[in-house]
Amino acid sequence: MTATLSPGAWPALVLNADYRPLSYYPLSVWAWQDAIKAVFLDRVNIVEYYERQVSSATFQMRLPSVVSLKTFIRPSRQPAFTRFNVFLRDRFTCQYCDSREDLTFDHVIPRSRGGQTTWENVVAACSPCNLRKGSQMPEAAHMLPRQKPYQPNVFDLHQNGRHFPPNYLHDSWMDYLYWDTELDP
Ligand SMILES: [Zn+2]
């Protein structure tokens, strides 16, 4: 599920047995090799195909672009704590000045003062703000994040994700995803 989202990898979107993506953040995709393995192990149904074919001495098949699990897996409610998801929660906006350029991560309570790397203490910050704040406490720097950092749920990220679709989405995936495709990535 850590396959690259480059089109050259012919990634397959992985749906749960209820035809919803197995996970949104990160989006559940498999490399084509894993998708085909799962087909042969009878763990998935093929929902959609790419035009692209692969063949060997014994078989020939079109690569699946969407597969669905045969057995329902209870989805996790808590999105993974990842860099992308922190940016998504903060809408790819510096939490000190609203800039969208040159984004980095800032520990609100600096690590040198015992601040943890958690949802509640990490925010998106542009590089100039990050430098300006340095290792000062937020009150001392007069820099409080616009929004108190929090642990988002899947719904929160989903709301924001509509505005920030991932870089690569195959046409055949669109029916299974919610975000608005008319918005430019
Ligand atoms: Zn800033």
Short mmCIF file of C-alpha atoms in Angstrom, two decimals, residues 83 87 92-106 123-131:
data_model
loop_
_atom_site.label_atom_id
_atom_site.label_comp_id
_atom_site.label_asym_id
_atom_site.label_seq_id
_atom_site.Cartn_x
_atom_site.Cartn_y
_atom_site.Cartn_z
CA ARG A 83 3.65 14.93 6.70
CA PHE A 87 -0.34 19.71 5.53
CA PHE A 92 -1.28 23.64 2.92
CA THR A 93 -1.16 27.03 4.62
CA CYS A 94 1.38 28.46 7.04
CA GLN A 95 -0.33 28.58 10.42
CA TYR A 96 1.39 31.86 11.30
CA CYS A 97 1.07 34.04 8.18
CA ASP A 98 -1.19 32.13 5.73
CA SER A 99 1.58 31.79 3.14
CA ARG A 100 1.39 28.77 0.86
CA GLU A 101 5.00 29.00 -0.26
CA ASP A 102 7.98 27.14 1.04
CA LEU A 103 6.08 25.09 3.61
CA THR A 104 7.86 23.24 6.40
CA PHE A 105 6.82 21.80 9.75
CA ASP A 106 7.02 23.66 13.02
CA VAL A 123 1.80 22.62 12.30
CA ALA A 124 2.51 23.69 8.75
CA ALA A 125 4.73 26.78 8.74
CA CYS A 126 6.53 28.59 5.96
CA SER A 127 10.27 28.61 6.17
CA PRO A 128 10.57 32.35 7.08
CA CYS A 129 8.09 31.93 9.97
CA ASN A 130 9.81 28.77 11.10
CA LEU A 131 13.15 30.58 11.18
#
